[in-house]
mmCIF file of N, CA and C in Angstrom:
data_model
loop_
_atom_site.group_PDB
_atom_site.id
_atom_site.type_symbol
_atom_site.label_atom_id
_atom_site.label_comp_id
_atom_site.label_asym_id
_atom_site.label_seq_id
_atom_site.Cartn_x
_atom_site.Cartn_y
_atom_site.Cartn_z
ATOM 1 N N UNK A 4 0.843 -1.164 0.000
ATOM 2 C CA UNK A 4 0.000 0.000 0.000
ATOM 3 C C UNK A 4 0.891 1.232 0.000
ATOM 4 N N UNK A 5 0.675 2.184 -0.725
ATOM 5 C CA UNK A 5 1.259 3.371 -0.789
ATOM 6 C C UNK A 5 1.278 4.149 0.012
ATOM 7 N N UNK A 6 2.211 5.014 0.385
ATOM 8 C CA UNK A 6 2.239 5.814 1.677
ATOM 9 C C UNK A 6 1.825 7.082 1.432
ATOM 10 N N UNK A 7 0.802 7.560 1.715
ATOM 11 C CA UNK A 7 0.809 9.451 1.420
ATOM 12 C C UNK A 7 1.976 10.173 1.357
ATOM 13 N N UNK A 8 2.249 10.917 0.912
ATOM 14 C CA UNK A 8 3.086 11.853 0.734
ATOM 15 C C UNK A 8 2.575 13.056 1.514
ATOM 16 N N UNK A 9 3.835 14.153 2.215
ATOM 17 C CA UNK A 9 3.967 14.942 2.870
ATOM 18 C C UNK A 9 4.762 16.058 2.137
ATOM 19 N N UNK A 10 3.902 17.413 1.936
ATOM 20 C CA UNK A 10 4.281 18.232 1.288
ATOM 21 C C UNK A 10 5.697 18.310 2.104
ATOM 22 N N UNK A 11 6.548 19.700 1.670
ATOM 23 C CA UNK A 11 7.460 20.277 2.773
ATOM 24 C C UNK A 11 6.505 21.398 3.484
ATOM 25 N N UNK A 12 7.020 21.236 4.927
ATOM 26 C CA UNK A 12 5.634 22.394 5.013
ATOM 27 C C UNK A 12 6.921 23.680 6.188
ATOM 28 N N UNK A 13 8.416 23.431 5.351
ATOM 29 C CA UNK A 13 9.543 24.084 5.914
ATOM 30 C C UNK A 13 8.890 25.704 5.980
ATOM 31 N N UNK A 14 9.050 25.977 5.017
ATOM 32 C CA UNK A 14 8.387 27.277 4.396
ATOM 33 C C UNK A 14 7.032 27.718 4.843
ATOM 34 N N UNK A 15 6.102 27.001 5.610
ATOM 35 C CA UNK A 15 4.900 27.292 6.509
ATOM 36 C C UNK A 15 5.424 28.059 7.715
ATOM 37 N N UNK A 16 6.261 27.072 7.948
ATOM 38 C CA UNK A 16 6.654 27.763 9.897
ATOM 39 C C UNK A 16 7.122 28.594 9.759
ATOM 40 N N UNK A 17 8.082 29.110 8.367
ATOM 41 C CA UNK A 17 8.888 30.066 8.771
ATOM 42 C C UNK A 17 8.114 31.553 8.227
ATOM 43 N N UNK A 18 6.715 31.167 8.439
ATOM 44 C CA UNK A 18 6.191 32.836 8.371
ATOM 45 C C UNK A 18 6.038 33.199 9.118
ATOM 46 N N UNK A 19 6.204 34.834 9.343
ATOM 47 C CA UNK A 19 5.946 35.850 10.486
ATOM 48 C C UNK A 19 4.802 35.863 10.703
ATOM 49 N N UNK A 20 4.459 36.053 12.157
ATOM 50 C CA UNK A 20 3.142 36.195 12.401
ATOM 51 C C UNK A 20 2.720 37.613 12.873
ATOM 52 N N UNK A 21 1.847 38.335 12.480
ATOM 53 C CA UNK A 21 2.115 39.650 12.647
ATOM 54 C C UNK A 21 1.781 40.354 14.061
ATOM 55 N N UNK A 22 2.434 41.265 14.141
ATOM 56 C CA UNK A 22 3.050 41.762 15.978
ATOM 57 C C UNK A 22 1.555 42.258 16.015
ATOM 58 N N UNK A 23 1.483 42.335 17.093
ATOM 59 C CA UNK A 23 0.050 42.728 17.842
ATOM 60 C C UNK A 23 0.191 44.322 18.273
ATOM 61 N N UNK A 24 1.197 44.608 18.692
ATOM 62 C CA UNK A 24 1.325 45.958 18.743
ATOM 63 C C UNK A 24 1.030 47.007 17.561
ATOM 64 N N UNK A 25 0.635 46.854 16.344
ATOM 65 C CA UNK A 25 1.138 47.426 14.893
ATOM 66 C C UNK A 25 -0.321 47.504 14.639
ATOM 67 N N UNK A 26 -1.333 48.331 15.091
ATOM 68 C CA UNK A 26 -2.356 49.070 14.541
ATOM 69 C C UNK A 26 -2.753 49.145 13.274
ATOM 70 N N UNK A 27 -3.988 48.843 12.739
ATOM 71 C CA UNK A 27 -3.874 49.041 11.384
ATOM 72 C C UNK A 27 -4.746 50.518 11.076
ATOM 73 N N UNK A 28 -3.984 50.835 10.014
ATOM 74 C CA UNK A 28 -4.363 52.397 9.855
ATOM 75 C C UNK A 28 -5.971 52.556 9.165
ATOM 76 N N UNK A 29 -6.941 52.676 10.244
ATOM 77 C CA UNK A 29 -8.524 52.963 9.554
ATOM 78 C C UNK A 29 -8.897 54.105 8.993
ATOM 79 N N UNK A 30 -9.300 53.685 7.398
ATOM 80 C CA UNK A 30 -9.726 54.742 6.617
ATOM 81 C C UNK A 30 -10.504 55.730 7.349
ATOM 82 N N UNK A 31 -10.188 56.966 6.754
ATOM 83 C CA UNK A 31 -10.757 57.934 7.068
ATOM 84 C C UNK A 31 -12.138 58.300 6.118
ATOM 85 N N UNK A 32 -13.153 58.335 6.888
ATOM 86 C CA UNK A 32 -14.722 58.568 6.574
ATOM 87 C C UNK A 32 -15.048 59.827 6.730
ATOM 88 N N UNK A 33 -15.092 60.695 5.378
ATOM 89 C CA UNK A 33 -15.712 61.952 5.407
ATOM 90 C C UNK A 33 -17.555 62.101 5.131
ATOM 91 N N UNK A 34 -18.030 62.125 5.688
ATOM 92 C CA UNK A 34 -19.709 62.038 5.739
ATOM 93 C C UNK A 34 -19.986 63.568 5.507
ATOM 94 N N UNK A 35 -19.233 64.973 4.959
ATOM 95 C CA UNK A 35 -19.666 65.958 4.740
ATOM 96 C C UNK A 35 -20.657 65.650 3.921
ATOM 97 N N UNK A 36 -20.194 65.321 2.733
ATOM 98 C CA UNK A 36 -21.338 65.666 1.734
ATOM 99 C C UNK A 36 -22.724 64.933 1.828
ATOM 100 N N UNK A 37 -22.222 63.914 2.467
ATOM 101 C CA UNK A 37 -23.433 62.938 2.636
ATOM 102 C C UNK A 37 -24.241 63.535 3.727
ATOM 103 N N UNK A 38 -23.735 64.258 4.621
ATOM 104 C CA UNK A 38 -24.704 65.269 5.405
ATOM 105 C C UNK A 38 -25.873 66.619 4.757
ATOM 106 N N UNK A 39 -24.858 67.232 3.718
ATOM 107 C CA UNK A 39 -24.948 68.171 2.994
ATOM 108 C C UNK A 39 -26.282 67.935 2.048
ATOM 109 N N UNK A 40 -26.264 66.615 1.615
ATOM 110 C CA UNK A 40 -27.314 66.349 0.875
ATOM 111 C C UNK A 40 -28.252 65.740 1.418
ATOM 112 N N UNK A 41 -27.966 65.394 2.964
ATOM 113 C CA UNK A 41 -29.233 65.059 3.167
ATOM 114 C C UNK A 41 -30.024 66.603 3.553
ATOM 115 N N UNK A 42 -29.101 66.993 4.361
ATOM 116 C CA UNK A 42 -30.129 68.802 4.609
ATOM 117 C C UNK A 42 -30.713 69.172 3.835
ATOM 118 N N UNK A 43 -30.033 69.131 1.910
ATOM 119 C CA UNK A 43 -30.631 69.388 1.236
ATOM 120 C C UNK A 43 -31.768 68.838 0.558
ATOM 121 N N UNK A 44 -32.238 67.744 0.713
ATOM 122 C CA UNK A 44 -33.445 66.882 0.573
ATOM 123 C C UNK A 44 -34.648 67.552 1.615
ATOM 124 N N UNK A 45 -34.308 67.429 2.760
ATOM 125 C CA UNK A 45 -34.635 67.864 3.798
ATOM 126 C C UNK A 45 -35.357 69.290 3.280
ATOM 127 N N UNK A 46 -34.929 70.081 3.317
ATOM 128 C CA UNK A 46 -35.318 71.276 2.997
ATOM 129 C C UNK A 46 -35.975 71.164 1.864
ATOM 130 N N UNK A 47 -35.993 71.069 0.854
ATOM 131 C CA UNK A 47 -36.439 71.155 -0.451
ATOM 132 C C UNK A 47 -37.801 69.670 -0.248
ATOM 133 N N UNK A 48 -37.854 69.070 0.582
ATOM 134 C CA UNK A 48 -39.007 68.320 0.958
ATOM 135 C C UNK A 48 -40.040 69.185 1.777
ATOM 136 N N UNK A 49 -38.978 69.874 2.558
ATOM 137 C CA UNK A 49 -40.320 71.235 3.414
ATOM 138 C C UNK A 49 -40.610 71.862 2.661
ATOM 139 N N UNK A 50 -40.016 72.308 1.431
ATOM 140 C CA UNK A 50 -40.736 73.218 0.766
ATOM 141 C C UNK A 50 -41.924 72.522 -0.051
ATOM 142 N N UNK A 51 -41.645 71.547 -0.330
ATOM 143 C CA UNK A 51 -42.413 70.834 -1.699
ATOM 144 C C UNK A 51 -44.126 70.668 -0.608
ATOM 145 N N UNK A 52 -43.559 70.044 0.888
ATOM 146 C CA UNK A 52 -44.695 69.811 1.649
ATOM 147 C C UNK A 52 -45.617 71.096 2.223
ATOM 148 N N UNK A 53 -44.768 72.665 1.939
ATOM 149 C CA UNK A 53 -45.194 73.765 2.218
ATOM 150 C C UNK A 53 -45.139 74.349 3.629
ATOM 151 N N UNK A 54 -43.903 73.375 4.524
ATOM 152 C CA UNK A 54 -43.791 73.956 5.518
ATOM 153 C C UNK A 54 -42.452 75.061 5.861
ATOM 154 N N UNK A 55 -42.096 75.304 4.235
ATOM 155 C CA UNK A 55 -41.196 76.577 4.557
ATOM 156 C C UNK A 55 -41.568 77.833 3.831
ATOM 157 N N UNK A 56 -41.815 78.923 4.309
ATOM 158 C CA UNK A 56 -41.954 79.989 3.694
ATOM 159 C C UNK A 56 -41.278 80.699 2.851
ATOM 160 N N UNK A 57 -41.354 81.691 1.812
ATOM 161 C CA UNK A 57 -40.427 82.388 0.902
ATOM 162 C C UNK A 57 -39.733 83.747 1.822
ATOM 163 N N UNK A 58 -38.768 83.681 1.941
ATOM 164 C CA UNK A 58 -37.863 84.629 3.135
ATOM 165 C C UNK A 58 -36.606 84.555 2.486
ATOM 166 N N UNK A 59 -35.700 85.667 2.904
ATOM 167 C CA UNK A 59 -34.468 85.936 2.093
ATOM 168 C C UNK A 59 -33.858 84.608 2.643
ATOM 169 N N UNK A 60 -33.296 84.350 4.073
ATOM 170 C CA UNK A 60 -32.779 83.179 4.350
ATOM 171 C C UNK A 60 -33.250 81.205 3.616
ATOM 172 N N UNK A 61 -34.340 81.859 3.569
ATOM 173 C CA UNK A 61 -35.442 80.189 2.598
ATOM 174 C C UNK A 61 -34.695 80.494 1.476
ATOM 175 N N UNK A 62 -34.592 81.579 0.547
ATOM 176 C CA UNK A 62 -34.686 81.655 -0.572
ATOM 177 C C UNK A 62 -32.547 81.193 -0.885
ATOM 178 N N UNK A 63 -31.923 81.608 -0.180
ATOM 179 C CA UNK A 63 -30.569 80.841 -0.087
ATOM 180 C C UNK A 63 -30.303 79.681 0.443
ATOM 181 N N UNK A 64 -30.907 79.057 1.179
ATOM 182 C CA UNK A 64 -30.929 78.158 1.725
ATOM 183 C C UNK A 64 -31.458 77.379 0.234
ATOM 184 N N UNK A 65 -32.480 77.319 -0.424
ATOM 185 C CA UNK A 65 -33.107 76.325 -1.178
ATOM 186 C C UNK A 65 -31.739 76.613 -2.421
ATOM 187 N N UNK A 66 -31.041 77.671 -2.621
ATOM 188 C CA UNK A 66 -30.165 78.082 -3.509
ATOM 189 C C UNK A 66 -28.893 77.074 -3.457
ATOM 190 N N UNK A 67 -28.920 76.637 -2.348
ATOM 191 C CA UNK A 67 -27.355 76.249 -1.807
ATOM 192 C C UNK A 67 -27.849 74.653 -2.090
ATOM 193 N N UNK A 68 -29.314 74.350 -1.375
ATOM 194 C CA UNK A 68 -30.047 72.722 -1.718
ATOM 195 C C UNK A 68 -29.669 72.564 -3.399
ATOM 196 N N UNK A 69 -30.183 73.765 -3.849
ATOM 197 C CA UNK A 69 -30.419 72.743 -5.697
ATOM 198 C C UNK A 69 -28.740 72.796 -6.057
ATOM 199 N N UNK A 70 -27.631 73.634 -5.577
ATOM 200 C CA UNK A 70 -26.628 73.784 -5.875
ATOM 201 C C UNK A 70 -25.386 72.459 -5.579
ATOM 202 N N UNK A 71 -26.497 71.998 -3.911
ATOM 203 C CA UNK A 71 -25.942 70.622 -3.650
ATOM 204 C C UNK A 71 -26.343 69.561 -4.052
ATOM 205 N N UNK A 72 -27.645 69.589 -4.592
ATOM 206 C CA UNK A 72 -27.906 68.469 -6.016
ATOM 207 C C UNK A 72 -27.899 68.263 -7.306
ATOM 208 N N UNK A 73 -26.724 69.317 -7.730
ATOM 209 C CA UNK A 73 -26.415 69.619 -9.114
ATOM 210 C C UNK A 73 -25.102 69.065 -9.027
ATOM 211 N N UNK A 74 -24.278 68.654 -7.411
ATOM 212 C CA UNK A 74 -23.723 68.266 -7.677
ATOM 213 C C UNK A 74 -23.272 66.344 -7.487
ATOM 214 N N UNK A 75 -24.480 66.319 -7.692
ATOM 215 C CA UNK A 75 -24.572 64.928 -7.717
ATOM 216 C C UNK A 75 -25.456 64.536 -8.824
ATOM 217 N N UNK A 76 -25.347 65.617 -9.846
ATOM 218 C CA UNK A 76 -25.786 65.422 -11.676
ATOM 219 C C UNK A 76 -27.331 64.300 -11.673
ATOM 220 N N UNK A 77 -28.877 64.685 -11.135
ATOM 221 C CA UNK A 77 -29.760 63.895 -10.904
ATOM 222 C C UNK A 77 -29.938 64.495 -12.452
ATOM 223 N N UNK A 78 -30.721 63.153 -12.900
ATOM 224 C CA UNK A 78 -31.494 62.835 -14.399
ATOM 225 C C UNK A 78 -32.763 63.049 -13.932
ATOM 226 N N UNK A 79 -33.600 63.173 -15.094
ATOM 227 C CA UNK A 79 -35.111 62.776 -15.092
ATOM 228 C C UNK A 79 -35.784 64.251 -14.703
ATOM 229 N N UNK A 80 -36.880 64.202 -14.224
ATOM 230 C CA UNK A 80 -37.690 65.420 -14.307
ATOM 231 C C UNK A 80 -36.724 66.052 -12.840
ATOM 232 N N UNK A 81 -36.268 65.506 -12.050
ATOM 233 C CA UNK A 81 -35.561 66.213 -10.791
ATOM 234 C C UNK A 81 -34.526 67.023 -11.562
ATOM 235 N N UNK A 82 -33.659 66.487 -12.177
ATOM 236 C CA UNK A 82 -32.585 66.989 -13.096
ATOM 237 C C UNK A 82 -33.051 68.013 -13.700
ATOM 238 N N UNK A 83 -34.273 68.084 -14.242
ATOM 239 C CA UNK A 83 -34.660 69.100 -15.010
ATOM 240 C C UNK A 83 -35.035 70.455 -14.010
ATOM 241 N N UNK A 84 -35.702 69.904 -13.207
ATOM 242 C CA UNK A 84 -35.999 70.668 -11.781
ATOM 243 C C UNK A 84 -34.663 71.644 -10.927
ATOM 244 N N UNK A 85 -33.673 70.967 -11.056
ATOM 245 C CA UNK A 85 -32.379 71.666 -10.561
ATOM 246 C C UNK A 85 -32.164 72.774 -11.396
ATOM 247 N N UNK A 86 -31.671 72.245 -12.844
ATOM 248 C CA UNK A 86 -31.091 73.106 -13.501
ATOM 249 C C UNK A 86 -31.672 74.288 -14.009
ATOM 250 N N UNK A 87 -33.593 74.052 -13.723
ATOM 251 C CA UNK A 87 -34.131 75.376 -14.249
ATOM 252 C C UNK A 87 -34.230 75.934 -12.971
ATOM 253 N N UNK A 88 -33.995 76.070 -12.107
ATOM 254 C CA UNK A 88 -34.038 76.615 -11.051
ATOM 255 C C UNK A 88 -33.006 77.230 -10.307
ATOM 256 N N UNK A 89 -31.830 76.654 -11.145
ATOM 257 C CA UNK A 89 -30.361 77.548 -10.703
ATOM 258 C C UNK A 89 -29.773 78.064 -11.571
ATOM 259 N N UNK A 90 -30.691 78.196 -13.096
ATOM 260 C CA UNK A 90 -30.307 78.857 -14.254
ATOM 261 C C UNK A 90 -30.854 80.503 -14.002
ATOM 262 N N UNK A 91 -32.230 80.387 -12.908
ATOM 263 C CA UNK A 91 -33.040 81.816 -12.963
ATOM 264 C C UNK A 91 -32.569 82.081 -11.365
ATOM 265 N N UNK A 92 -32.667 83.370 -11.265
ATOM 266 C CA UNK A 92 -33.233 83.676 -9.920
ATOM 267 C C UNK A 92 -34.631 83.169 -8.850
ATOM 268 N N UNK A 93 -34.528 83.092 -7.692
ATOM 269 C CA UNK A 93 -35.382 82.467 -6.621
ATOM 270 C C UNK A 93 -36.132 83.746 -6.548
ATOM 271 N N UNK A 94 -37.474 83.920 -6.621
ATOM 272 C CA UNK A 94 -38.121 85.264 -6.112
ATOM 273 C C UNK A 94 -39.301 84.267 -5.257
ATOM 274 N N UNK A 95 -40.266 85.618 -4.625
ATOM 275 C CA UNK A 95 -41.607 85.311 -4.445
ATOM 276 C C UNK A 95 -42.650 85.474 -5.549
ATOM 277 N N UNK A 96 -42.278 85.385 -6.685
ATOM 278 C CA UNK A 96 -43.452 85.352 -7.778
ATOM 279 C C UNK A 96 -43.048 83.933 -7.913
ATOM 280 N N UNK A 97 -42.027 83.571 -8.155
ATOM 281 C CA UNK A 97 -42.076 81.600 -8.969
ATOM 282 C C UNK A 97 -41.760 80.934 -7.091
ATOM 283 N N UNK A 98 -42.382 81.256 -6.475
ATOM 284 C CA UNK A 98 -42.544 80.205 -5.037
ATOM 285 C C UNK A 98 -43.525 79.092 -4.989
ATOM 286 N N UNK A 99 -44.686 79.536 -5.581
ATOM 287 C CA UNK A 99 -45.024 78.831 -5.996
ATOM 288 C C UNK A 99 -45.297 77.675 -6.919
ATOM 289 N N UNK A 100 -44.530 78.607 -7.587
ATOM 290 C CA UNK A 100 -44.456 77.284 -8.884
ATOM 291 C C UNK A 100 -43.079 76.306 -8.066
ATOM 292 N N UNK A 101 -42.146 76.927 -7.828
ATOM 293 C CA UNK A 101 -41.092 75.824 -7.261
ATOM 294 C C UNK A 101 -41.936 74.861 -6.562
ATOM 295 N N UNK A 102 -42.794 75.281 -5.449
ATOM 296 C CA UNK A 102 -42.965 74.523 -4.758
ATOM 297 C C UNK A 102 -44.340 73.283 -5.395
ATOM 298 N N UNK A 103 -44.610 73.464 -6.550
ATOM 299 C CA UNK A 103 -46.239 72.876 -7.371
ATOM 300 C C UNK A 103 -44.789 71.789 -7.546
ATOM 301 N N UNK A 104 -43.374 72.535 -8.524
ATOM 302 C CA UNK A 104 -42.727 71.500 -9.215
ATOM 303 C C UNK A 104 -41.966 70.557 -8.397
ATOM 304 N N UNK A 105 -41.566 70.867 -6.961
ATOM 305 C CA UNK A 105 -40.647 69.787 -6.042
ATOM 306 C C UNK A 105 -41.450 68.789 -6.128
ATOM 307 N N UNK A 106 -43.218 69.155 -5.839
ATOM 308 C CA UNK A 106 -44.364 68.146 -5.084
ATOM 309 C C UNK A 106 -44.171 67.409 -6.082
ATOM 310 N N UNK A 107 -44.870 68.270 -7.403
ATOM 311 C CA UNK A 107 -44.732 67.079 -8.168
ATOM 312 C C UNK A 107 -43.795 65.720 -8.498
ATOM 313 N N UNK A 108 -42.268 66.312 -8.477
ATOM 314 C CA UNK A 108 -40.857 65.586 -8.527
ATOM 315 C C UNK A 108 -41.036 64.756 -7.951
ATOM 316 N N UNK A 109 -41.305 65.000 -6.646
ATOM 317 C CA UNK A 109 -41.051 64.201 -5.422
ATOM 318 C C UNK A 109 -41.954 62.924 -5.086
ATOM 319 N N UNK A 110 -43.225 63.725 -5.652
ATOM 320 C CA UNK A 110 -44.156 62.528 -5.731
ATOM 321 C C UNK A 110 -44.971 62.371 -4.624
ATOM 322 N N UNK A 111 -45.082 63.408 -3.818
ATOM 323 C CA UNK A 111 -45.824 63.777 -2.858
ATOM 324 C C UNK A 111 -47.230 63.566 -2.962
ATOM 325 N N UNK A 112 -48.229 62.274 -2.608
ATOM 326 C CA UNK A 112 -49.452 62.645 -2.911
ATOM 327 C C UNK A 112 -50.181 61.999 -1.637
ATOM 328 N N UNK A 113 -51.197 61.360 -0.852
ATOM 329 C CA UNK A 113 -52.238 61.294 -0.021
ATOM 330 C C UNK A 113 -51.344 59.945 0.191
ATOM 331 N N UNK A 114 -51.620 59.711 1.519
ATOM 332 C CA UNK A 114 -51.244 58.731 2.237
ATOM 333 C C UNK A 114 -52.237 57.610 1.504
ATOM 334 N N UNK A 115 -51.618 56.496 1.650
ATOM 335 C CA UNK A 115 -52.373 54.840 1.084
ATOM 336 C C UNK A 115 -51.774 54.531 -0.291
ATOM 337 N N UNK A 116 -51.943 53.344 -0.415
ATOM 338 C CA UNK A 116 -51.629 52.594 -1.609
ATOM 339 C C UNK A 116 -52.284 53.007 -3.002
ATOM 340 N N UNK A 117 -52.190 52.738 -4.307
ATOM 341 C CA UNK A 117 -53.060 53.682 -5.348
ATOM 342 C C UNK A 117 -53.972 52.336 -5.449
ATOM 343 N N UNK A 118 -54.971 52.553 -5.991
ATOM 344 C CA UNK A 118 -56.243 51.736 -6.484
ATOM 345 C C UNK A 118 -55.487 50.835 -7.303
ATOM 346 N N UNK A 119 -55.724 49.589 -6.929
ATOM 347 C CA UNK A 119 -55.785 48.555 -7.889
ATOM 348 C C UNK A 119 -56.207 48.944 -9.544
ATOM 349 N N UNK A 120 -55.717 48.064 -10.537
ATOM 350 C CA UNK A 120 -56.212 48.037 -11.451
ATOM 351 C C UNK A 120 -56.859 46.851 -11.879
ATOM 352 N N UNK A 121 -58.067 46.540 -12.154
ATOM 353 C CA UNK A 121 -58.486 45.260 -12.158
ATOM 354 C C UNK A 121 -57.927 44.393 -13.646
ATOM 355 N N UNK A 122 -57.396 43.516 -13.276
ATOM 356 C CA UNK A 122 -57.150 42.875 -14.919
ATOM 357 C C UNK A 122 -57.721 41.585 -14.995
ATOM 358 N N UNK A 123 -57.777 41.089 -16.514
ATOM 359 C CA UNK A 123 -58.621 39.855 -16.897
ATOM 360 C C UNK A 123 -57.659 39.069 -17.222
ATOM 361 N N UNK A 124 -57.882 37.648 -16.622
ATOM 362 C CA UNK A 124 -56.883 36.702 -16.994
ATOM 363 C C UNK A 124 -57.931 35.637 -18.328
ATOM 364 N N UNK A 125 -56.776 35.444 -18.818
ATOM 365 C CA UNK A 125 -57.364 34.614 -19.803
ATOM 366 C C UNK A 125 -57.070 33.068 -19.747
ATOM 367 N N UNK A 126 -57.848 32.333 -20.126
ATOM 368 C CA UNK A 126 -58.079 31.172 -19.618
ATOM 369 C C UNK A 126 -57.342 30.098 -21.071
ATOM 370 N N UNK A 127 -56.302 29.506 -20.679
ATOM 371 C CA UNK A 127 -55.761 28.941 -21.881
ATOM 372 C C UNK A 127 -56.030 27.521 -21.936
ATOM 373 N N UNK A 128 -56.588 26.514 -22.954
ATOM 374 C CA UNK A 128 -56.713 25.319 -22.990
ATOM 375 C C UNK A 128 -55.522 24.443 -23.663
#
């Protein structure tokens, strides 16, 4: 009967095992922007929901929001929403309309699920 064979396992033992003293260096986590944009959701959700008023401070504040989601380049009708809105000036004549167009964006509508749609199944033989 044949005998197994035994690698060399010389070259196993002779690895270092690493010192316990020797810290490993943990990445550094910057959460600015990820703060930055959430404020700016935040805000631009109070407005869309109508709990912020048009005031010189609102009106920079929402300036600095679309400025911090322009820079995270959003597509689609939001995208479109940024860029016409930091192409013009913020007044109290288009407050309203900003705030018709966030709701809409955002998708803001009545609490509950939407109505079913009833469909017909067809019966295959």
């Amino acid at each position: 009967m044949a005998k197994p064979r035994r690698g060399d396992r010389g070259g196993q033992l002779a690895l270092p095992f690493p010192e316990a003293a020797s810290p490993r260096a943990q990445p550094r986590v910057d959460a600015g922007p990820l703060v930055a944009l959430h404020g700016a959701v935040r805000l631009l959700l109070g407005v869309a929901e109508g709990r912020v008023v048009p005031s010189d401070e609102a009106l920079d504040a929402v300036r600095h929001s679309l400025d911090v989601l322009a820079a995270h380049r959003p597509r689609g009708r939001l995208g479109h929403v940024v860029r016409r809105y930091r192409a013009k000036p913020l007044t109290d004549v288009c407050w309203g309309e900003l705030v018709d167009e966030l709701a809409f964006v955002l998708s803001l509508a009545p609490d509950g699920p939407p109505d079913p749609v009833p469909t017909r199944l067809r019966r295959t033989r």
